[in-house]
Amino acid sequence: MHRCTKCVMLETHEMLTFDKEGVCSVCRQIEQKATIDWAAKEKELFDFLEQYRGKGLYDCIIPFSGGKDSTFQAYSLVTKFKLKPLIVNFDHGFYRPTHLKNLERTVKKLGVDYLKFKSDWQTVKKLMKESLIRKGDIMWHSHCGIYAYPMQMAVKFKVPLIIWGESTAEYTSYHNFEEKEEVDEKRFNRMGNLGINAEDMVGFLDGTVTMRDLEPYRYPKLADLRAINFRSICLGNYIPWDTKKQSEIIHKELGWEGDYVEGIPYERYWYEKIEDAFQGIQDYLKWIKRGMSRMTHLASIDIRNGRMTRDEGLKLIEEWEGRRPASLDVFLKAINMSDEEFHRIALTHVVAPHVPDLTKVKPGPKLWDQDQWTINIDIET
Ligand SMILES: [Zn+2]
């Protein structure tokens, strides 16, 4: 398989192209990032925000997971850009304890109105299973809810401006930094919903789930969004996004804490994807499908930013990828599936030319908080 000659991304990653030197399109895009006049972009954002300030009940909606990116986004929009936002949190049902503390602490410290929506867990379990079977990805409900629910709230509260975090230009080549990325239905259908909309999902399931149950996962009607004259933008198109630096800022200013995550070293990546109990499974599935998981992605970012050599990256990949996450036991129990069936399904989603070798898989260590996850409580009852 071809691996980028600059970073460590593999050709199996979605939407990646390579030039004649074997360098991937995201590496080339990040080189371009250095030539952007960020001061001008920031001023452009200040000017743009003026038209929304103080006009309605809220200046904007901030879709908020409470992870490193959306915490920085909220921190920056409130303290630097002086907006009064409505924070909208879509809780997919498997947040971890440190994350929950971070979330509550952040909204309190920032002094913001905060709306939390938690979707029905019995439906979520059915959705996770179906999503795994269809796409080799357990998080259809989470991908859809995170994008769709804040847009629904924009319509409901008549708040026309929705501000997201990083631009997808950081990690994919759908857009470059010069294009203004609108987070709209087109992006939802391309990147958010795995090509499955709520109507499709109802048809796939056994008849016990209705369209009413899937309402939180539906993108609002375009006519309703147009009626509020909506704009849905990424903060990362106006300020240079640097997760490592931003994580240090929110740790210092808001007391935001990192955590151990399966498949990556804590010492280096204490801030990365700490929110989801099932992140390790999602990353493991990616490893089976594409031969790469989060370690490859993170090493690539560090190499592009000059914080790691390519050889160091390859060594970390060798050490951290291809471990069976201990959290898989919790997940399989929740959706009532055997280990064999899970792996059989995963193997139906392999992306050529990758050929996974499951005989090389080693068991990963259990996270410190696994026995405390709220999902365990669900399993017991
Ligand atoms: Zn690259």
Short mmCIF file of N, CA, C and O in Angstrom, two decimals, residues 44-104:
data_model
loop_
_atom_site.label_atom_id
_atom_site.label_comp_id
_atom_site.label_asym_id
_atom_site.label_seq_id
_atom_site.Cartn_x
_atom_site.Cartn_y
_atom_site.Cartn_z
N GLU A 44 -11.91 39.80 9.15
CA GLU A 44 -13.09 39.49 8.33
C GLU A 44 -14.17 38.83 9.20
O GLU A 44 -15.36 39.15 9.08
N LEU A 45 -13.74 37.97 10.09
CA LEU A 45 -14.71 37.30 10.97
C LEU A 45 -15.35 38.31 11.94
O LEU A 45 -16.57 38.32 12.12
N PHE A 46 -14.51 39.18 12.54
CA PHE A 46 -15.04 40.21 13.44
C PHE A 46 -16.12 41.02 12.73
O PHE A 46 -17.21 41.25 13.27
N ASP A 47 -15.81 41.46 11.52
CA ASP A 47 -16.76 42.28 10.74
C ASP A 47 -18.03 41.50 10.44
O ASP A 47 -19.14 42.02 10.56
N PHE A 48 -17.86 40.25 10.06
CA PHE A 48 -19.00 39.39 9.73
C PHE A 48 -19.92 39.20 10.95
O PHE A 48 -21.14 39.28 10.85
N LEU A 49 -19.29 39.04 12.13
CA LEU A 49 -20.08 38.77 13.34
C LEU A 49 -20.89 39.99 13.79
O LEU A 49 -21.92 39.84 14.45
N GLU A 50 -20.43 41.16 13.39
CA GLU A 50 -21.13 42.39 13.79
C GLU A 50 -22.62 42.37 13.44
O GLU A 50 -23.47 42.82 14.20
N GLN A 51 -22.92 41.80 12.27
CA GLN A 51 -24.33 41.80 11.81
C GLN A 51 -25.22 40.87 12.64
O GLN A 51 -26.43 40.92 12.53
N TYR A 52 -24.59 40.01 13.47
CA TYR A 52 -25.39 39.06 14.28
C TYR A 52 -25.44 39.44 15.75
O TYR A 52 -26.26 38.94 16.50
N ARG A 53 -24.53 40.32 16.15
CA ARG A 53 -24.39 40.64 17.57
C ARG A 53 -25.63 41.36 18.12
O ARG A 53 -26.06 42.37 17.57
N GLY A 54 -26.20 40.79 19.17
CA GLY A 54 -27.29 41.47 19.86
C GLY A 54 -28.61 41.54 19.10
O GLY A 54 -29.52 42.27 19.49
N LYS A 55 -28.75 40.78 18.03
CA LYS A 55 -29.95 40.89 17.20
C LYS A 55 -31.12 40.03 17.69
O LYS A 55 -32.27 40.44 17.64
N GLY A 56 -30.81 38.85 18.14
CA GLY A 56 -31.88 37.95 18.58
C GLY A 56 -31.67 37.53 20.02
O GLY A 56 -30.94 38.18 20.77
N LEU A 57 -32.28 36.42 20.38
CA LEU A 57 -32.13 35.90 21.73
C LEU A 57 -30.67 35.52 21.98
O LEU A 57 -30.11 35.75 23.05
N TYR A 58 -30.05 34.94 20.96
CA TYR A 58 -28.62 34.58 21.03
C TYR A 58 -27.91 35.08 19.77
O TYR A 58 -28.53 35.18 18.72
N ASP A 59 -26.60 35.35 19.90
CA ASP A 59 -25.83 35.79 18.73
C ASP A 59 -25.54 34.63 17.79
O ASP A 59 -25.43 34.82 16.58
N CYS A 60 -25.37 33.44 18.38
CA CYS A 60 -25.08 32.28 17.54
C CYS A 60 -25.36 31.00 18.33
O CYS A 60 -25.55 31.05 19.55
N ILE A 61 -25.33 29.89 17.59
CA ILE A 61 -25.39 28.57 18.22
C ILE A 61 -24.01 27.93 18.10
O ILE A 61 -23.38 28.02 17.04
N ILE A 62 -23.54 27.36 19.19
CA ILE A 62 -22.28 26.61 19.13
C ILE A 62 -22.58 25.14 19.36
O ILE A 62 -22.93 24.75 20.47
N PRO A 63 -22.46 24.31 18.32
CA PRO A 63 -22.58 22.86 18.52
C PRO A 63 -21.40 22.41 19.38
O PRO A 63 -20.25 22.75 19.08
N PHE A 64 -21.68 21.70 20.46
CA PHE A 64 -20.67 21.53 21.50
C PHE A 64 -20.65 20.11 22.04
O PHE A 64 -21.62 19.65 22.65
N SER A 65 -19.52 19.41 21.80
CA SER A 65 -19.39 18.07 22.39
C SER A 65 -18.76 18.18 23.77
O SER A 65 -18.96 17.33 24.62
N GLY A 66 -17.96 19.24 23.97
CA GLY A 66 -17.20 19.36 25.22
C GLY A 66 -15.79 18.80 25.08
O GLY A 66 -15.01 18.82 26.02
N GLY A 67 -15.46 18.27 23.90
CA GLY A 67 -14.10 17.82 23.62
C GLY A 67 -13.20 19.03 23.39
O GLY A 67 -13.63 20.17 23.46
N LYS A 68 -11.94 18.75 23.07
CA LYS A 68 -10.95 19.84 22.98
C LYS A 68 -11.32 20.91 21.94
O LYS A 68 -11.15 22.09 22.20
N ASP A 69 -11.82 20.48 20.78
CA ASP A 69 -12.08 21.44 19.71
C ASP A 69 -13.26 22.35 20.01
O ASP A 69 -13.15 23.57 19.91
N SER A 70 -14.38 21.75 20.40
CA SER A 70 -15.55 22.61 20.63
C SER A 70 -15.39 23.42 21.92
O SER A 70 -15.97 24.50 22.04
N THR A 71 -14.59 22.93 22.87
CA THR A 71 -14.34 23.73 24.08
C THR A 71 -13.53 24.96 23.72
O THR A 71 -13.85 26.08 24.14
N PHE A 72 -12.51 24.78 22.90
CA PHE A 72 -11.73 25.94 22.47
C PHE A 72 -12.60 26.90 21.66
O PHE A 72 -12.52 28.13 21.82
N GLN A 73 -13.41 26.33 20.80
CA GLN A 73 -14.31 27.12 19.95
C GLN A 73 -15.23 27.99 20.83
O GLN A 73 -15.35 29.20 20.61
N ALA A 74 -15.85 27.40 21.84
CA ALA A 74 -16.73 28.16 22.73
C ALA A 74 -15.93 29.20 23.51
O ALA A 74 -16.33 30.36 23.64
N TYR A 75 -14.76 28.79 24.01
CA TYR A 75 -13.91 29.70 24.79
C TYR A 75 -13.54 30.92 23.95
O TYR A 75 -13.66 32.06 24.38
N SER A 76 -13.12 30.67 22.72
CA SER A 76 -12.68 31.74 21.84
C SER A 76 -13.84 32.65 21.44
O SER A 76 -13.73 33.88 21.48
N LEU A 77 -14.98 32.08 21.11
CA LEU A 77 -16.12 32.89 20.66
C LEU A 77 -16.69 33.74 21.80
O LEU A 77 -17.15 34.86 21.58
N VAL A 78 -16.61 33.22 23.02
CA VAL A 78 -17.14 33.98 24.15
C VAL A 78 -16.13 35.03 24.65
O VAL A 78 -16.48 36.19 24.84
N THR A 79 -14.87 34.62 24.84
CA THR A 79 -13.92 35.54 25.47
C THR A 79 -13.28 36.51 24.48
O THR A 79 -13.07 37.67 24.80
N LYS A 80 -12.98 36.03 23.28
CA LYS A 80 -12.29 36.90 22.31
C LYS A 80 -13.26 37.63 21.40
O LYS A 80 -13.15 38.83 21.20
N PHE A 81 -14.24 36.89 20.88
CA PHE A 81 -15.17 37.51 19.93
C PHE A 81 -16.42 38.07 20.61
O PHE A 81 -17.28 38.64 19.96
N LYS A 82 -16.49 37.88 21.94
CA LYS A 82 -17.54 38.49 22.78
C LYS A 82 -18.97 38.21 22.30
O LYS A 82 -19.81 39.11 22.25
N LEU A 83 -19.22 36.97 21.93
CA LEU A 83 -20.57 36.61 21.51
C LEU A 83 -21.35 36.02 22.67
O LEU A 83 -20.79 35.46 23.61
N LYS A 84 -22.68 36.14 22.59
CA LYS A 84 -23.55 35.45 23.53
C LYS A 84 -24.16 34.25 22.80
O LYS A 84 -25.10 34.39 22.00
N PRO A 85 -23.61 33.07 23.03
CA PRO A 85 -24.08 31.91 22.28
C PRO A 85 -25.09 31.07 23.04
O PRO A 85 -25.23 31.18 24.26
N LEU A 86 -25.81 30.23 22.31
CA LEU A 86 -26.50 29.10 22.93
C LEU A 86 -25.65 27.87 22.63
O LEU A 86 -25.38 27.56 21.47
N ILE A 87 -25.22 27.21 23.70
CA ILE A 87 -24.41 26.01 23.55
C ILE A 87 -25.37 24.82 23.38
O ILE A 87 -26.24 24.63 24.23
N VAL A 88 -25.21 24.07 22.30
CA VAL A 88 -26.09 22.91 22.07
C VAL A 88 -25.26 21.63 22.08
O VAL A 88 -24.35 21.46 21.28
N ASN A 89 -25.59 20.77 23.03
CA ASN A 89 -24.85 19.52 23.17
C ASN A 89 -25.74 18.33 22.83
O ASN A 89 -26.80 18.15 23.42
N PHE A 90 -25.28 17.54 21.87
CA PHE A 90 -25.97 16.29 21.53
C PHE A 90 -25.21 15.15 22.21
O PHE A 90 -24.07 14.86 21.85
N ASP A 91 -25.81 14.53 23.20
CA ASP A 91 -25.16 13.45 23.96
C ASP A 91 -25.55 12.12 23.33
O ASP A 91 -26.71 11.71 23.39
N HIS A 92 -24.57 11.44 22.76
CA HIS A 92 -24.86 10.18 22.03
C HIS A 92 -25.03 8.97 22.94
O HIS A 92 -25.32 7.88 22.48
N GLY A 93 -24.78 9.15 24.23
CA GLY A 93 -25.08 8.07 25.16
C GLY A 93 -23.88 7.35 25.75
O GLY A 93 -24.05 6.47 26.59
N PHE A 94 -22.66 7.70 25.32
CA PHE A 94 -21.52 7.02 25.95
C PHE A 94 -20.37 7.96 26.27
O PHE A 94 -19.21 7.70 25.95
N TYR A 95 -20.72 9.06 26.90
CA TYR A 95 -19.70 9.97 27.41
C TYR A 95 -18.99 9.34 28.61
O TYR A 95 -19.58 8.56 29.36
N ARG A 96 -17.72 9.73 28.79
CA ARG A 96 -16.92 9.19 29.89
C ARG A 96 -16.90 10.18 31.07
O ARG A 96 -17.17 11.37 30.89
N PRO A 97 -16.54 9.71 32.27
CA PRO A 97 -16.63 10.55 33.47
C PRO A 97 -15.81 11.85 33.42
O PRO A 97 -16.32 12.91 33.78
N THR A 98 -14.55 11.78 32.99
CA THR A 98 -13.72 13.00 32.93
C THR A 98 -14.35 14.00 31.97
O THR A 98 -14.38 15.21 32.22
N HIS A 99 -14.87 13.48 30.87
CA HIS A 99 -15.48 14.33 29.86
C HIS A 99 -16.72 15.05 30.43
O HIS A 99 -16.91 16.25 30.21
N LEU A 100 -17.54 14.31 31.15
CA LEU A 100 -18.75 14.91 31.71
C LEU A 100 -18.40 16.04 32.68
O LEU A 100 -19.06 17.08 32.70
N LYS A 101 -17.34 15.83 33.45
CA LYS A 101 -16.89 16.90 34.37
C LYS A 101 -16.41 18.11 33.59
O LYS A 101 -16.72 19.25 33.94
N ASN A 102 -15.63 17.86 32.53
CA ASN A 102 -15.13 18.96 31.69
C ASN A 102 -16.28 19.80 31.15
O ASN A 102 -16.26 21.03 31.17
N LEU A 103 -17.29 19.07 30.65
CA LEU A 103 -18.42 19.72 30.00
C LEU A 103 -19.14 20.69 30.95
O LEU A 103 -19.36 21.86 30.64
N GLU A 104 -19.45 20.18 32.13
CA GLU A 104 -20.17 21.00 33.12
C GLU A 104 -19.31 22.18 33.57
O GLU A 104 -19.80 23.30 33.72
#
